PDB file of C-alpha atoms (C1' of nucleotides) in Angstrom:
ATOM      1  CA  UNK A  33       0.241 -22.289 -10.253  1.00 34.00           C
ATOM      2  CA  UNK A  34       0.561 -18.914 -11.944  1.00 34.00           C
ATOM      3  CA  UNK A  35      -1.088 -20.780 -14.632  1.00 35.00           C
ATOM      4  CA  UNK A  36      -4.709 -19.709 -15.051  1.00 33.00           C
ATOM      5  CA  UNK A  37      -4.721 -16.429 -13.170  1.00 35.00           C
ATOM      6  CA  UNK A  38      -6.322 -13.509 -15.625  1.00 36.00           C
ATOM      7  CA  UNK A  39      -4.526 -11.122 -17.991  1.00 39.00           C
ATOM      8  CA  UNK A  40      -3.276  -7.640 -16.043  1.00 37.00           C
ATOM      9  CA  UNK A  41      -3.176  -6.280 -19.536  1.00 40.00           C
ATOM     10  CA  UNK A  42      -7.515  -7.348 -19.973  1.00 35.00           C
ATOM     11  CA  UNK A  43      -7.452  -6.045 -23.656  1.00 36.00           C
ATOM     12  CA  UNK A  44      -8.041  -2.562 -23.537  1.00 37.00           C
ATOM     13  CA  UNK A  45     -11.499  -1.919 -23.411  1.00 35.00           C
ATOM     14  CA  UNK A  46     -11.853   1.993 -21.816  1.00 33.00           C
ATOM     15  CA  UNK A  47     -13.458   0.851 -18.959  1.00 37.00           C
ATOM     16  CA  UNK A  48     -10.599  -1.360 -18.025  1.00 44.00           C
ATOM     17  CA  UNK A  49      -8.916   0.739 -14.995  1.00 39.00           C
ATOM     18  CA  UNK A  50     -11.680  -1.628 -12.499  1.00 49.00           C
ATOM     19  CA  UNK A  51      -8.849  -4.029 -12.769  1.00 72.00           C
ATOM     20  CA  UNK A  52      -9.205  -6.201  -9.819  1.00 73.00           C
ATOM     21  CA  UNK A  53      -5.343  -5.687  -8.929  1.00 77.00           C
ATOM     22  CA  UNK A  54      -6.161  -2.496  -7.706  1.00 80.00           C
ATOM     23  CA  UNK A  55      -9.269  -3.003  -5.916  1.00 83.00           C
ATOM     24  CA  UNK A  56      -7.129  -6.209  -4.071  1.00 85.00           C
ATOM     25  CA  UNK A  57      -4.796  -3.231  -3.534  1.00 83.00           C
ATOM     26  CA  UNK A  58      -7.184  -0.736  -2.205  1.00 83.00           C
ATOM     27  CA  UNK A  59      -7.878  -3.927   0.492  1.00 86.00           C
ATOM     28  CA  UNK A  60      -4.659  -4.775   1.762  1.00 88.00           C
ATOM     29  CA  UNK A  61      -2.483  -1.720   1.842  1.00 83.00           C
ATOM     30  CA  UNK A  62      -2.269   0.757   4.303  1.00 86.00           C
ATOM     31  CA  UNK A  63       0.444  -0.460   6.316  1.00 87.00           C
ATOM     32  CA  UNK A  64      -1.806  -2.561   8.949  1.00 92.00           C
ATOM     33  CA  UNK A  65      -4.194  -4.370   6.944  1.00 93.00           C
ATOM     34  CA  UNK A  66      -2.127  -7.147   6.688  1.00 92.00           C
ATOM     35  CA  UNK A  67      -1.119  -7.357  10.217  1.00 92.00           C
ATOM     36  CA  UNK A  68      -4.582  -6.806  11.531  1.00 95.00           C
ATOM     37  CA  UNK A  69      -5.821  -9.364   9.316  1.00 95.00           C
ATOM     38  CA  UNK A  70      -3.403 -11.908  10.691  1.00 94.00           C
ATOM     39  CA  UNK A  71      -3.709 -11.137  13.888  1.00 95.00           C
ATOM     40  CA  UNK A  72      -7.687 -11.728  13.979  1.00 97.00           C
ATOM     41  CA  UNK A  73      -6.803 -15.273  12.372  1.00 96.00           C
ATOM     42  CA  UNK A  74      -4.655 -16.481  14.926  1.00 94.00           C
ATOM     43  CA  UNK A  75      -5.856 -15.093  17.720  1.00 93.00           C
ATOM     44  CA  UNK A  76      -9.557 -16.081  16.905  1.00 82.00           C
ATOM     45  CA  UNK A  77     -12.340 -13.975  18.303  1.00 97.00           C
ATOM     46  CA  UNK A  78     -10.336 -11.031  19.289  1.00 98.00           C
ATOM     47  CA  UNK A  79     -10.963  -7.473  21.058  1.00 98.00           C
ATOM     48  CA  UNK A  80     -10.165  -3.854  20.157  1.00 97.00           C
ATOM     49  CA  UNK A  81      -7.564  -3.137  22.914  1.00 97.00           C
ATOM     50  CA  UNK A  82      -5.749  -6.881  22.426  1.00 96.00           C
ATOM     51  CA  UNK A  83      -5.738  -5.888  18.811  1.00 96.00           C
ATOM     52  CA  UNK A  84      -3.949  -2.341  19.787  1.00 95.00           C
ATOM     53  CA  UNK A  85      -1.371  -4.308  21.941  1.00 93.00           C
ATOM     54  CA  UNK A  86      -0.964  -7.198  19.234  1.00 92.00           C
ATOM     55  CA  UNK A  87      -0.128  -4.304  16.577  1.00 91.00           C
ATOM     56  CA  UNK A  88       2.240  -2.728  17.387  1.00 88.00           C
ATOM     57  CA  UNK A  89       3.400   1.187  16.708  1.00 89.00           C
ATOM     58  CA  UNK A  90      -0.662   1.660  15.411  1.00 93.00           C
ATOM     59  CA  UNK A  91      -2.545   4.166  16.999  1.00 95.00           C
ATOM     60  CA  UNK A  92      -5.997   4.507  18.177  1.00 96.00           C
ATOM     61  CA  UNK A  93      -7.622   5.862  14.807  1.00 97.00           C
ATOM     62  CA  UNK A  94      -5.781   3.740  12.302  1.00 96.00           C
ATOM     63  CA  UNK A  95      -7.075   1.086  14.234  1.00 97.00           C
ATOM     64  CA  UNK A  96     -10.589   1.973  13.808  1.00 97.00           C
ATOM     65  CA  UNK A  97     -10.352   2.906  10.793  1.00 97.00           C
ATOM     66  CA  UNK A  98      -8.291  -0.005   9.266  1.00 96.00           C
ATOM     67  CA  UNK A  99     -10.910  -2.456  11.237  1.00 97.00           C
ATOM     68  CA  UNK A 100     -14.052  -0.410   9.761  1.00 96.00           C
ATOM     69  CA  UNK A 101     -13.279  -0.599   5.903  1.00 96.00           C
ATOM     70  CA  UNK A 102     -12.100  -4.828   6.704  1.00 96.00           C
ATOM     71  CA  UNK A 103     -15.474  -4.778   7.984  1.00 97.00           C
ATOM     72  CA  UNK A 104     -17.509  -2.887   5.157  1.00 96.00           C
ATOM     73  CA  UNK A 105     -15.438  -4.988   2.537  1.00 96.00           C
ATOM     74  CA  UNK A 106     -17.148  -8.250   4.393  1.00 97.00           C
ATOM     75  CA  UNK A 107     -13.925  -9.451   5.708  1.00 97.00           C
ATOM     76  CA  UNK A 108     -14.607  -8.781   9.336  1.00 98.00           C
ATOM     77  CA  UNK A 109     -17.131  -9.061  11.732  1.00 98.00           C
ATOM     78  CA  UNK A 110     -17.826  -7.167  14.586  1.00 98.00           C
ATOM     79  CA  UNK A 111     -19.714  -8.526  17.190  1.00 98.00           C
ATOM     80  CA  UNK A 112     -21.071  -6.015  20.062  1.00 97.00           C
ATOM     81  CA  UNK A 113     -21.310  -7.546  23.552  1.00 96.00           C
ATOM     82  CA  UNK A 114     -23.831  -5.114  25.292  1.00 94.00           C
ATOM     83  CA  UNK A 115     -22.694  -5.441  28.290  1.00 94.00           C
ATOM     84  CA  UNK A 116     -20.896  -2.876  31.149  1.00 92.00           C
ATOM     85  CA  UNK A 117     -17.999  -2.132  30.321  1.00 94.00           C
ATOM     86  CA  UNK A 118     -18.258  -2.706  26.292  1.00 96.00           C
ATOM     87  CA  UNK A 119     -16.949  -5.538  24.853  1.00 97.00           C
ATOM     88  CA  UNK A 120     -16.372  -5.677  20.949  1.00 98.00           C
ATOM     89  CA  UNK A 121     -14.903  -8.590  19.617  1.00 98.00           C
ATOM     90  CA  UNK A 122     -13.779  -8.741  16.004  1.00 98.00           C
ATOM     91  CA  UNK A 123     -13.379 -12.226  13.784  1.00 98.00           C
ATOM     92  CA  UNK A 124     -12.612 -13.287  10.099  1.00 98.00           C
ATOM     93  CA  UNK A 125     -14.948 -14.345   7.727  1.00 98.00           C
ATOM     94  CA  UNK A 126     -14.954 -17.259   5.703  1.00 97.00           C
ATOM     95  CA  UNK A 127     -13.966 -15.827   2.670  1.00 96.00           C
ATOM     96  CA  UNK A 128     -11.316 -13.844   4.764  1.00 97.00           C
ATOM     97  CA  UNK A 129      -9.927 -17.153   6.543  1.00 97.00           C
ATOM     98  CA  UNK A 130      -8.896 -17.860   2.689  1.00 97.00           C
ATOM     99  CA  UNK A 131      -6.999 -14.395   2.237  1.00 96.00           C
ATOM    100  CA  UNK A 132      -5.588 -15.302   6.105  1.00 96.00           C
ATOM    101  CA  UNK A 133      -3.957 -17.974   5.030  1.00 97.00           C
ATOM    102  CA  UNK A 134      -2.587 -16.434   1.478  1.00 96.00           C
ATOM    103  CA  UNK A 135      -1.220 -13.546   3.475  1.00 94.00           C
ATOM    104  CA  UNK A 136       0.352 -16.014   5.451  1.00 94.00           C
ATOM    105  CA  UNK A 137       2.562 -17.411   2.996  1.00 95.00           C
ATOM    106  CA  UNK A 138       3.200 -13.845   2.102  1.00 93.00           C
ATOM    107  CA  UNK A 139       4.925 -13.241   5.764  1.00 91.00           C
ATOM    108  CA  UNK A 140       6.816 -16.301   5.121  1.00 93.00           C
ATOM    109  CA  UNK A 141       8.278 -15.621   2.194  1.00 95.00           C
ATOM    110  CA  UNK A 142       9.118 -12.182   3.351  1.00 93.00           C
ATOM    111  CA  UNK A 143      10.912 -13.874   6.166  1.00 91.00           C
ATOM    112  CA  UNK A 144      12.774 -16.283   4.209  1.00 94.00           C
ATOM    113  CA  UNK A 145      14.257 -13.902   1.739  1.00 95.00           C
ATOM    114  CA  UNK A 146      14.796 -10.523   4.890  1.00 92.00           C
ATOM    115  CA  UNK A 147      18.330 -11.567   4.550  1.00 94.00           C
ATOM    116  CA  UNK A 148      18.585 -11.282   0.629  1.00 95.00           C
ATOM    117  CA  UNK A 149      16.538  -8.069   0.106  1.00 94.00           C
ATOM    118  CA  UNK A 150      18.684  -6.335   2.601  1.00 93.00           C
ATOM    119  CA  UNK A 151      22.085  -7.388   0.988  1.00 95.00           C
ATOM    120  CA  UNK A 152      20.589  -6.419  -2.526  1.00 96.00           C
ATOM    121  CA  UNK A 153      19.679  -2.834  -1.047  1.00 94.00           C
ATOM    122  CA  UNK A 154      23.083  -2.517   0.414  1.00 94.00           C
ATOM    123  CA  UNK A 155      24.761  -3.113  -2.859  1.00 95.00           C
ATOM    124  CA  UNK A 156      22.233  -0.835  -4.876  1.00 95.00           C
ATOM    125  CA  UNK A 157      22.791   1.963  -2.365  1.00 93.00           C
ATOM    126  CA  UNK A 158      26.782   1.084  -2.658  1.00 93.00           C
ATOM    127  CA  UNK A 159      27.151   0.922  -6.339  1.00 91.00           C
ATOM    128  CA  UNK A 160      24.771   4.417  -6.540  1.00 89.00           C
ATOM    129  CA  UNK A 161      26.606   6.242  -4.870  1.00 84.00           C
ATOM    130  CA  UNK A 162      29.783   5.227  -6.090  1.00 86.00           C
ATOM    131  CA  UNK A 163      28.163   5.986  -9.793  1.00 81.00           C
ATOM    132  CA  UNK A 164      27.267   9.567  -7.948  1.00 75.00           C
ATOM    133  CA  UNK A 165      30.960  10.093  -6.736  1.00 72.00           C
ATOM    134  CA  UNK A 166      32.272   9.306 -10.550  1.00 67.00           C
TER     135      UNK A 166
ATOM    136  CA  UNK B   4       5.936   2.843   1.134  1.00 40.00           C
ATOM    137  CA  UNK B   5       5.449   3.986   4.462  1.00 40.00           C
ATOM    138  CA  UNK B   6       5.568   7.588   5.150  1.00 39.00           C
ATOM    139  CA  UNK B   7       5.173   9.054   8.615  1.00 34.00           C
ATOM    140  CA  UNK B   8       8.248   7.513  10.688  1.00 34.00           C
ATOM    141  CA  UNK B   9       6.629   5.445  13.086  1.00 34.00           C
ATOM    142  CA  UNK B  10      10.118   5.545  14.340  1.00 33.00           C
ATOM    143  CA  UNK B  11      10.782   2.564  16.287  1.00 32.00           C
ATOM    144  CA  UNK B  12      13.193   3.267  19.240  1.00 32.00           C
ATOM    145  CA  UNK B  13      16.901   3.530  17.893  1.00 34.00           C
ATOM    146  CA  UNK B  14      17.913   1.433  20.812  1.00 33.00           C
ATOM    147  CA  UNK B  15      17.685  -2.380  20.700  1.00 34.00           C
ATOM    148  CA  UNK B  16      15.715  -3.889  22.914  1.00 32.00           C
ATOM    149  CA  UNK B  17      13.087  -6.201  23.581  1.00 31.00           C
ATOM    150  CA  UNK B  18      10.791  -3.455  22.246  1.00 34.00           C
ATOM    151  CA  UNK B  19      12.492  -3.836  18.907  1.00 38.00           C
ATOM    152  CA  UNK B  20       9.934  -6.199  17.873  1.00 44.00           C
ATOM    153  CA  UNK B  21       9.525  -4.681  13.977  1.00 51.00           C
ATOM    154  CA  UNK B  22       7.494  -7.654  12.641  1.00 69.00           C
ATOM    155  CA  UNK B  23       9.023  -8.476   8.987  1.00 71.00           C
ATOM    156  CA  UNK B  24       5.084  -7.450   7.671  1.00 76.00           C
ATOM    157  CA  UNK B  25       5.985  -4.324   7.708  1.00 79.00           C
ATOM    158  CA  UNK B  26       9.175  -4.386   5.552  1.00 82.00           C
ATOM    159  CA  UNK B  27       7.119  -6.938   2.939  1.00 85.00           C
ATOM    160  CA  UNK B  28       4.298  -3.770   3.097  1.00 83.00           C
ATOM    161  CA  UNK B  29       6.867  -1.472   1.842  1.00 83.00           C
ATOM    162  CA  UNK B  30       8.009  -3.852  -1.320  1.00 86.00           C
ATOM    163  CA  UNK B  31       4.935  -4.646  -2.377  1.00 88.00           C
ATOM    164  CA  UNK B  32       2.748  -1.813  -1.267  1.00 83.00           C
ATOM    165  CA  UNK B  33       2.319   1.629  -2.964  1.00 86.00           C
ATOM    166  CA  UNK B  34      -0.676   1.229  -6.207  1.00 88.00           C
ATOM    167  CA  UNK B  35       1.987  -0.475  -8.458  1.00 92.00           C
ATOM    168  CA  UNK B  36       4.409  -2.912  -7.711  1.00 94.00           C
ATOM    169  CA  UNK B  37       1.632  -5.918  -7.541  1.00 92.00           C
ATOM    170  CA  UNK B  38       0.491  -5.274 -11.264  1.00 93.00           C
ATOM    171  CA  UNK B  39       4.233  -4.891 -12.476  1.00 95.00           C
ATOM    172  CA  UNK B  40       5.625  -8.266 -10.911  1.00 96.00           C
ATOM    173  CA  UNK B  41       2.739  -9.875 -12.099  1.00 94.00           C
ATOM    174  CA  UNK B  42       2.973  -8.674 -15.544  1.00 95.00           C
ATOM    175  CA  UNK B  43       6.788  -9.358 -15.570  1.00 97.00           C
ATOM    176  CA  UNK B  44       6.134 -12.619 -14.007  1.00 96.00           C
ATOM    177  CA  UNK B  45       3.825 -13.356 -17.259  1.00 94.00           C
ATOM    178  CA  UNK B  46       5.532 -11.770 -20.028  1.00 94.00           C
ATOM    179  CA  UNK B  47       9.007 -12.677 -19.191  1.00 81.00           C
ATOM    180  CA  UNK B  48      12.017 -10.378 -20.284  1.00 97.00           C
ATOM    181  CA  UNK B  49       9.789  -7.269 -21.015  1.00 98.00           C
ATOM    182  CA  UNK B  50      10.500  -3.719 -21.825  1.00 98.00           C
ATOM    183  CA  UNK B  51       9.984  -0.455 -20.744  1.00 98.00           C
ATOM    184  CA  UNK B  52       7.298   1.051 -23.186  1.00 97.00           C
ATOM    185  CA  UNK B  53       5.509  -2.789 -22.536  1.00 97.00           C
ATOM    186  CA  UNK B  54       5.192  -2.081 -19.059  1.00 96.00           C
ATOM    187  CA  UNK B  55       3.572   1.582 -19.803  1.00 96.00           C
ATOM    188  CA  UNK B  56       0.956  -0.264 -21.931  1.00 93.00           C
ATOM    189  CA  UNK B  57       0.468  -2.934 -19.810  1.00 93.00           C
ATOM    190  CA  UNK B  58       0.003  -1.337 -16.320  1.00 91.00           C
ATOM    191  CA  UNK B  59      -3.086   0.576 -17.250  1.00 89.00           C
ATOM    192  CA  UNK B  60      -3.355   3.909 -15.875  1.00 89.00           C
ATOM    193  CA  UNK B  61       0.594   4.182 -14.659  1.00 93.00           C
ATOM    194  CA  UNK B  62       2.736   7.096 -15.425  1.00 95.00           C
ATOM    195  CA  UNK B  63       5.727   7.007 -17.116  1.00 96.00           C
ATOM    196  CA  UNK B  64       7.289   8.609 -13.233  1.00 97.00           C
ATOM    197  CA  UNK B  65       5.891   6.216 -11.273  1.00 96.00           C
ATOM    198  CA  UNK B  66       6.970   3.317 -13.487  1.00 97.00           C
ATOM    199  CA  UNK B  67      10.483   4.436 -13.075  1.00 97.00           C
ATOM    200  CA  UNK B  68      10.260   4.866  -9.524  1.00 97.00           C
ATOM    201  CA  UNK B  69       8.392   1.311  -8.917  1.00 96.00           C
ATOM    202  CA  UNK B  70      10.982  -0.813 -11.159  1.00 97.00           C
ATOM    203  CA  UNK B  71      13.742   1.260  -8.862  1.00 97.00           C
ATOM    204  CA  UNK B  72      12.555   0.423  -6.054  1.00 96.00           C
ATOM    205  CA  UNK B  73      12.006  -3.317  -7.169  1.00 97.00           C
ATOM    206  CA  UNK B  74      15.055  -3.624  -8.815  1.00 97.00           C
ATOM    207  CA  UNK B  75      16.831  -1.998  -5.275  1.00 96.00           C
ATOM    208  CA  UNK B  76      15.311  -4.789  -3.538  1.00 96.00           C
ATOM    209  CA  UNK B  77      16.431  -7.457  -5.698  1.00 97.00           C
ATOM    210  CA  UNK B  78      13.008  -8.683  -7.231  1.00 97.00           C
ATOM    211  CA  UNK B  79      14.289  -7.467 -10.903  1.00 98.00           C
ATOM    212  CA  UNK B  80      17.014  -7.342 -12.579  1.00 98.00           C
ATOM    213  CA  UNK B  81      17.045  -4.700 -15.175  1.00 98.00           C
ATOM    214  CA  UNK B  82      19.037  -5.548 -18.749  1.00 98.00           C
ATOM    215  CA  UNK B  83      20.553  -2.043 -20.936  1.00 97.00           C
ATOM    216  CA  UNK B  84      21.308  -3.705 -24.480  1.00 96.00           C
ATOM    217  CA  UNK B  85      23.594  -0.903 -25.697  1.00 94.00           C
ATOM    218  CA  UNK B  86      22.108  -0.223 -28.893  1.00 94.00           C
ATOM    219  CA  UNK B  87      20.523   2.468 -30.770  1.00 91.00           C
ATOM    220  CA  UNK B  88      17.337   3.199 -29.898  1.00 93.00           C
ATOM    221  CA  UNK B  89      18.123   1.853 -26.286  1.00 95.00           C
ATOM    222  CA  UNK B  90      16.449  -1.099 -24.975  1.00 97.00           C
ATOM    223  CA  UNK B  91      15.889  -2.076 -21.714  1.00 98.00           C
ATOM    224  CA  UNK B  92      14.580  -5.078 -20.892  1.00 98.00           C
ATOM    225  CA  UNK B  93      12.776  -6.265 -17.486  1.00 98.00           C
ATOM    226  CA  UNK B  94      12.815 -10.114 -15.453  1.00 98.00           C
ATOM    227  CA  UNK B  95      12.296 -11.391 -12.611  1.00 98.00           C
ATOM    228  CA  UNK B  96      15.022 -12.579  -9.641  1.00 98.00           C
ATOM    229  CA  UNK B  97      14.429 -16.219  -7.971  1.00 97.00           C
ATOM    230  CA  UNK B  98      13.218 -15.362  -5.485  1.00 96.00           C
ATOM    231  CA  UNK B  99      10.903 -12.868  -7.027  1.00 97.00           C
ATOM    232  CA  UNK B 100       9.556 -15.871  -8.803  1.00 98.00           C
ATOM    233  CA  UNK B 101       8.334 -17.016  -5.951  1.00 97.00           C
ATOM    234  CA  UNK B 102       6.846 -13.893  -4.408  1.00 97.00           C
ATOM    235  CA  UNK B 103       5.170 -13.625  -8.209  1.00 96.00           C
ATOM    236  CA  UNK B 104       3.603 -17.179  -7.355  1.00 97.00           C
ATOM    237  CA  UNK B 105       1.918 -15.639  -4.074  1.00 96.00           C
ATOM    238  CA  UNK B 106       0.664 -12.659  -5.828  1.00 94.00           C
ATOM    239  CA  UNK B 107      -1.092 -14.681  -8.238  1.00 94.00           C
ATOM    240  CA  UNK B 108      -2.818 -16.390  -5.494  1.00 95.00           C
ATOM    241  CA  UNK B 109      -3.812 -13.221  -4.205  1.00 94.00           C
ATOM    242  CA  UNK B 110      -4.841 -11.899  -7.345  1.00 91.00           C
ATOM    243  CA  UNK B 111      -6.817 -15.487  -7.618  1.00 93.00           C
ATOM    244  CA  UNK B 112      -9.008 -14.469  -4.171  1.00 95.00           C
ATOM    245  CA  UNK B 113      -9.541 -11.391  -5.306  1.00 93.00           C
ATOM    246  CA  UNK B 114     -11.198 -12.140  -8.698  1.00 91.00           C
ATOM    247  CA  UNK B 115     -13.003 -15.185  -6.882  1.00 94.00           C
ATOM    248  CA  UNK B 116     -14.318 -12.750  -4.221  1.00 95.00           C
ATOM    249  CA  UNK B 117     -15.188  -9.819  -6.105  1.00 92.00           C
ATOM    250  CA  UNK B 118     -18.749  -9.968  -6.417  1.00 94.00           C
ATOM    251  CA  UNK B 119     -19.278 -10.572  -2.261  1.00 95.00           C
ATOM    252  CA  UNK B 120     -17.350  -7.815  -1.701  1.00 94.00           C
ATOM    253  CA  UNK B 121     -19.128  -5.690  -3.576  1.00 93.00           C
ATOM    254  CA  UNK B 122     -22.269  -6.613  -1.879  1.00 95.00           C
ATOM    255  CA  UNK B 123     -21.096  -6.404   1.093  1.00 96.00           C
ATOM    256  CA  UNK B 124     -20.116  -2.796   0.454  1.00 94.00           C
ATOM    257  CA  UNK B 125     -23.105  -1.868  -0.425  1.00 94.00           C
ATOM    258  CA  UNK B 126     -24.858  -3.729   2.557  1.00 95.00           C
ATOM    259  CA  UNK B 127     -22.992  -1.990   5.026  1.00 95.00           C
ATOM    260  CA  UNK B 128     -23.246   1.415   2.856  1.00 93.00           C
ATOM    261  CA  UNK B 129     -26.891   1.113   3.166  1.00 93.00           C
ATOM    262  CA  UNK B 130     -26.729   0.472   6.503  1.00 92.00           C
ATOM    263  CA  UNK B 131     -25.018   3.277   7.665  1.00 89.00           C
ATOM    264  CA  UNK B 132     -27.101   5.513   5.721  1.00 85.00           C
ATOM    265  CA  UNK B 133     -29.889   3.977   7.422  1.00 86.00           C
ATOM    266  CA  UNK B 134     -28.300   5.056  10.903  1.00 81.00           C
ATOM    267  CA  UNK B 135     -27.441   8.903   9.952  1.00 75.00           C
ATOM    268  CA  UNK B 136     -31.282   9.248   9.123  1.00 71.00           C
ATOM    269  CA  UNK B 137     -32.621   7.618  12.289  1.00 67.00           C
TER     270      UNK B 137
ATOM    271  C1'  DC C 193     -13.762   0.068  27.107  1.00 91.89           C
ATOM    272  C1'  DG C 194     -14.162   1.305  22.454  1.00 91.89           C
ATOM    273  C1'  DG C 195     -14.449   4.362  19.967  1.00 91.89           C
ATOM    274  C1'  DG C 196     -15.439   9.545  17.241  1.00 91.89           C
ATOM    275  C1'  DA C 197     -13.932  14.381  15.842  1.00 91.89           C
ATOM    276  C1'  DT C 198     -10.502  17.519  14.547  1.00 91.89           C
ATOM    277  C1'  DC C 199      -6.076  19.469  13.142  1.00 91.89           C
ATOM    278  C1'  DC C 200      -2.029  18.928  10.603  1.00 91.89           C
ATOM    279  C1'  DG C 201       2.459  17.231   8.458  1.00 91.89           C
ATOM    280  C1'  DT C 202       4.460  14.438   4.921  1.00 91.89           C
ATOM    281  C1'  DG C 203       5.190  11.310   1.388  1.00 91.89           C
ATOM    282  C1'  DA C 204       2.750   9.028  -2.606  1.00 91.89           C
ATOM    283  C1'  DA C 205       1.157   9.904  -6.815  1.00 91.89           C
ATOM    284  C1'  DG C 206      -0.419  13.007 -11.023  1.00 91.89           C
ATOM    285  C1'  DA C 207       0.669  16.438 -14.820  1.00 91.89           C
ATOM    286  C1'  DT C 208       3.645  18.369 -17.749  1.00 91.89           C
ATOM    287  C1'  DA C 209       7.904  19.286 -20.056  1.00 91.89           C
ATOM    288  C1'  DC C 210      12.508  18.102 -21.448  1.00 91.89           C
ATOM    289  C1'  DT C 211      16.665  14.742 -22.924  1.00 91.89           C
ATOM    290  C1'  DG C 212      20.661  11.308 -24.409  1.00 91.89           C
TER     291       DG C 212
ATOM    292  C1'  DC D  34      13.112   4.402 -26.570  1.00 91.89           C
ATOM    293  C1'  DA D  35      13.620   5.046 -21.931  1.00 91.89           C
ATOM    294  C1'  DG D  36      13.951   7.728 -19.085  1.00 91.89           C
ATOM    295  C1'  DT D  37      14.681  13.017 -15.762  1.00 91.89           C
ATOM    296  C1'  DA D  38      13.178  17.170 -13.696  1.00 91.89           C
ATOM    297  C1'  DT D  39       9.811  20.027 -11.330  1.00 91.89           C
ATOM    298  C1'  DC D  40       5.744  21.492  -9.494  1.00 91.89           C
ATOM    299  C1'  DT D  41       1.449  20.457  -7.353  1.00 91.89           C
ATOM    300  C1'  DT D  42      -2.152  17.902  -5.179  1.00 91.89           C
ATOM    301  C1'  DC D  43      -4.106  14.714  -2.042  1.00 91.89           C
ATOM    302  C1'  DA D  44      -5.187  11.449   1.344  1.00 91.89           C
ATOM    303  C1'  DC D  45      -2.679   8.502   4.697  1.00 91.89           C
ATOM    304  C1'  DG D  46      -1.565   8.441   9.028  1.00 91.89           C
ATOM    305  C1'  DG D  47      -0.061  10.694  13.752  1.00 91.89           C
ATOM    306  C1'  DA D  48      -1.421  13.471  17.867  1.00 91.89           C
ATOM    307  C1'  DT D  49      -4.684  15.067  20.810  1.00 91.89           C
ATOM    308  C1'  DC D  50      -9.069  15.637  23.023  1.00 91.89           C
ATOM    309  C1'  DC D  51     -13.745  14.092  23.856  1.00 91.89           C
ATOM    310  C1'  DC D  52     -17.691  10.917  24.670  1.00 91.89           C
ATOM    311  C1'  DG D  53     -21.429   6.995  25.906  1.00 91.89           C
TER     312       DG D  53
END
DNA sequence: CGGGATCCGTGAAGATACTG
DNA sequence: CAGTATCTTCACGGATCCCG
């Protein structure tokens, strides 16, 4: 699985820091990309102010903004209904539907293991600051 | 790692509806804890000075603070052999095995998808600058 | 309704120097 | 070798107001 995936060290040639790790990074983080992406693929066709509701604690502008760079990277569409009042509705692309879906096993595992990262975070915090109080 | 407390009310209640997508953002987000489970995935046990080469671009601070924080969570497990020099050696938990298996996926897309990103930055690029000059 | 513009605080990340 | 310690910078994200 993790078989044929490419080399994070890519033998150093200078020009090397266009890894594609970070430009995956520069797509996804930001702490709604992920959400908004998932929430476009399950709710279909989807508009700006069910997207505020669906996401919740983001504001106005990181909504915009978050849905404005998915869009310039060719993951979103946006799709301008000129009618009175505006409706904007915002879908996936094809090659997004893929990411959709590996984001999706991403939640999961996140929600399989919640338990387990918190206990290993309580213990960390418990033995540090026992090593603090020595 | 997310900054500004979006503060969730400190009362339970149905509004305590913090999605687990947020918690897996702050374990994996941040410019450097994707490239280091990957590369510790790969490499197996690995060490310190390793890491520094193999993360390209990484300081020697924010490698320390990333394999903290991983380590905290319970994704590695970090090994002190007490000899002279030190050694310290890097692995991955279980369940971080599993997470590293997702990554690579997502990693996969990315490399796949590069090139229609790209364009599609620079379609939508061109179109806005079209727009400011109307 | 679906944004844009502006101001501002804070934490993430860089640079540099030192250490057991 | 494998880290700490400090100082500084920067851009992410929140709050607020405005607009077609």
């Amino acid at each position: 699985m993790s078989q044929g995936h490419t080399d994070v060290t890519v033998q150093a040639g200078p020009l090397d820091h266009i890894c594609p790790l970070n430009e995956l990074l520069d797509r996804i983080s930001g702490k709604w990309a992920i959400g908004i992406l998932t929430l476009v693929g399950d709710r279909g066709p989807i508009r700006f102010t069910e997207l505020e509701r669906g996401v919740r604690g983001i504001s106005r502008r990181m909504l915009t903004l978050t849905l404005r760079n998915l869009e310039r990277d060719g993951l979103l569409v946006r799709t301008v209904h000129p009618t009175v009042p505006p409706k904007v509705e915002y879908s996936l692309t094809p090659e997004a539907r893929e990411l959709a879906a590996i984001l999706a096993d991403l939640t999961d595992w996140a929600l399989r293991h919640r338990p387990q990262v918190a206990r290993a975070r309580a213990e960390y915090d418990a033995r540090a600051q026992a090593e603090r109080e020595r």
